[in-house]
Amino acid sequence: MTFVIGAACVDVLDRACIEECPLDCIYVGDRMAYINPAECTDCSACEPACPVEAIYYEDDMPAGEEVFVVENARFFEAVLPGRTSALGDPGGATNLGAVGVDTAYVASYRPEC
């Protein structure tokens, strides 16, 4: 189990959660941030730092946002647009820098009004 970033983060990228993460396991895509499930130890430091309350424990995702559990993992497991290999477990977001792309779902995501 791990923490997951949900829909409220799309197009926000406040980065307060990144500053609080002691493991440097929150990576920046283009439209949102993603928590690496293999690197997260469930310390919960990021959750209260999120100004839009977009971070949830995996089992506590709000109804209708369960797809973000899959998308957070997919960000690290799938080959993202413009890349030749999956990110995998880079061992820290700071050294990698902003990835600049999202999963296809997030890239095309349109929030309900």
Coordinates of C-alpha atoms in Angstrom, one line a residue:
M1 CA 0.0 0.0 0.0
T2 CA 1.1 3.6 -0.6
F3 CA -0.1 7.1 -0.9
V4 CA -1.6 8.2 -4.3
I5 CA -2.2 11.6 -5.8
G6 CA -5.7 12.1 -7.2
A7 CA -7.6 14.3 -9.6
A8 CA -7.4 17.5 -7.5
C9 CA -3.7 17.7 -8.4
V10 CA -4.3 17.9 -12.1
D11 CA -3.1 21.3 -13.3
V12 CA -2.1 22.5 -9.8
L13 CA 1.5 21.4 -9.3
D14 CA 1.9 23.4 -6.0
R15 CA 4.8 21.2 -5.0
A16 CA 4.3 21.6 -1.2
C17 CA 4.1 17.8 -1.0
I18 CA 7.4 17.4 -2.7
E19 CA 9.1 19.7 -0.2
E20 CA 7.7 17.6 2.7
C21 CA 8.6 14.2 1.3
P22 CA 11.7 12.9 3.2
L23 CA 12.2 10.1 0.6
D24 CA 12.1 12.3 -2.5
C25 CA 9.6 9.9 -4.1
I26 CA 7.1 12.5 -5.6
Y27 CA 7.8 13.0 -9.3
V28 CA 6.6 15.8 -11.5
G29 CA 4.9 15.1 -14.8
D30 CA 3.4 17.7 -17.0
R31 CA -0.1 18.2 -15.5
M32 CA 0.3 16.6 -12.1
A33 CA 2.7 14.9 -9.6
Y34 CA 3.0 11.2 -9.0
I35 CA 4.1 9.2 -6.0
N36 CA 6.4 6.3 -6.8
P37 CA 4.7 3.3 -5.1
A38 CA 8.0 1.4 -4.8
E39 CA 9.8 4.2 -3.1
C40 CA 7.0 5.5 -0.8
T41 CA 7.2 4.2 2.8
D42 CA 3.8 5.5 3.8
C43 CA 5.2 8.1 6.2
S44 CA 2.3 10.4 5.4
A45 CA 4.4 13.6 5.4
C46 CA 3.0 14.7 2.0
E47 CA -0.7 14.3 2.8
P48 CA -1.2 17.3 5.2
A49 CA 1.1 19.5 3.0
C50 CA -1.2 19.2 0.0
P51 CA -3.1 22.5 -0.3
V52 CA -5.8 20.9 -2.5
E53 CA -6.1 17.7 -0.5
A54 CA -5.3 15.5 -3.5
I55 CA -3.2 12.9 -1.6
Y56 CA -4.9 9.8 -0.3
Y57 CA -3.9 6.5 1.2
E58 CA -4.4 4.0 -1.7
D59 CA -7.4 2.3 0.0
D60 CA -9.0 5.6 0.8
M61 CA -9.3 7.0 -2.7
P62 CA -12.6 8.8 -3.2
A63 CA -15.3 7.1 -5.3
G64 CA -14.7 7.7 -8.9
E65 CA -11.0 8.4 -8.5
E66 CA -9.8 4.8 -8.2
V67 CA -8.2 5.1 -11.7
F68 CA -5.6 7.4 -10.2
V69 CA -4.2 4.5 -8.2
V70 CA -3.5 2.7 -11.5
E71 CA -2.2 5.9 -13.2
N72 CA 0.2 6.7 -10.4
A73 CA 1.8 3.2 -10.8
R74 CA 1.6 3.4 -14.6
F75 CA 3.7 6.6 -14.6
F76 CA 6.6 4.5 -13.4
E77 CA 5.9 1.2 -15.1
A78 CA 4.9 2.2 -18.7
V79 CA 6.9 3.9 -21.4
L80 CA 5.6 7.5 -21.4
P81 CA 5.2 9.5 -24.5
G82 CA 8.5 10.7 -25.9
R83 CA 10.6 8.3 -23.7
T84 CA 12.3 5.1 -24.8
S85 CA 12.0 3.3 -21.5
A86 CA 9.9 3.2 -18.3
L87 CA 11.0 5.4 -15.4
G88 CA 11.0 2.4 -13.0
D89 CA 12.5 3.4 -9.7
P90 CA 15.0 6.2 -10.4
G91 CA 15.8 6.6 -6.7
G92 CA 14.8 10.2 -6.2
A93 CA 12.9 12.8 -8.0
T94 CA 15.3 15.7 -7.4
N95 CA 18.1 14.1 -9.5
L96 CA 15.7 13.1 -12.2
G97 CA 14.0 16.5 -12.5
A98 CA 10.6 17.2 -14.0
V99 CA 9.6 14.4 -16.3
G100 CA 7.4 16.8 -18.4
V101 CA 4.9 14.2 -19.6
D102 CA 2.0 12.3 -18.1
T103 CA 0.2 9.0 -18.6
A104 CA -2.2 9.1 -21.5
Y105 CA -5.2 9.2 -19.1
V106 CA -3.9 12.2 -17.2
A107 CA -2.8 14.0 -20.3
S108 CA -6.3 13.8 -21.6
Y109 CA -8.1 14.2 -18.3
R110 CA -10.9 16.8 -18.1
P111 CA -12.3 17.4 -14.7
E112 CA -16.0 17.4 -14.3
C113 CA -17.4 20.9 -13.6

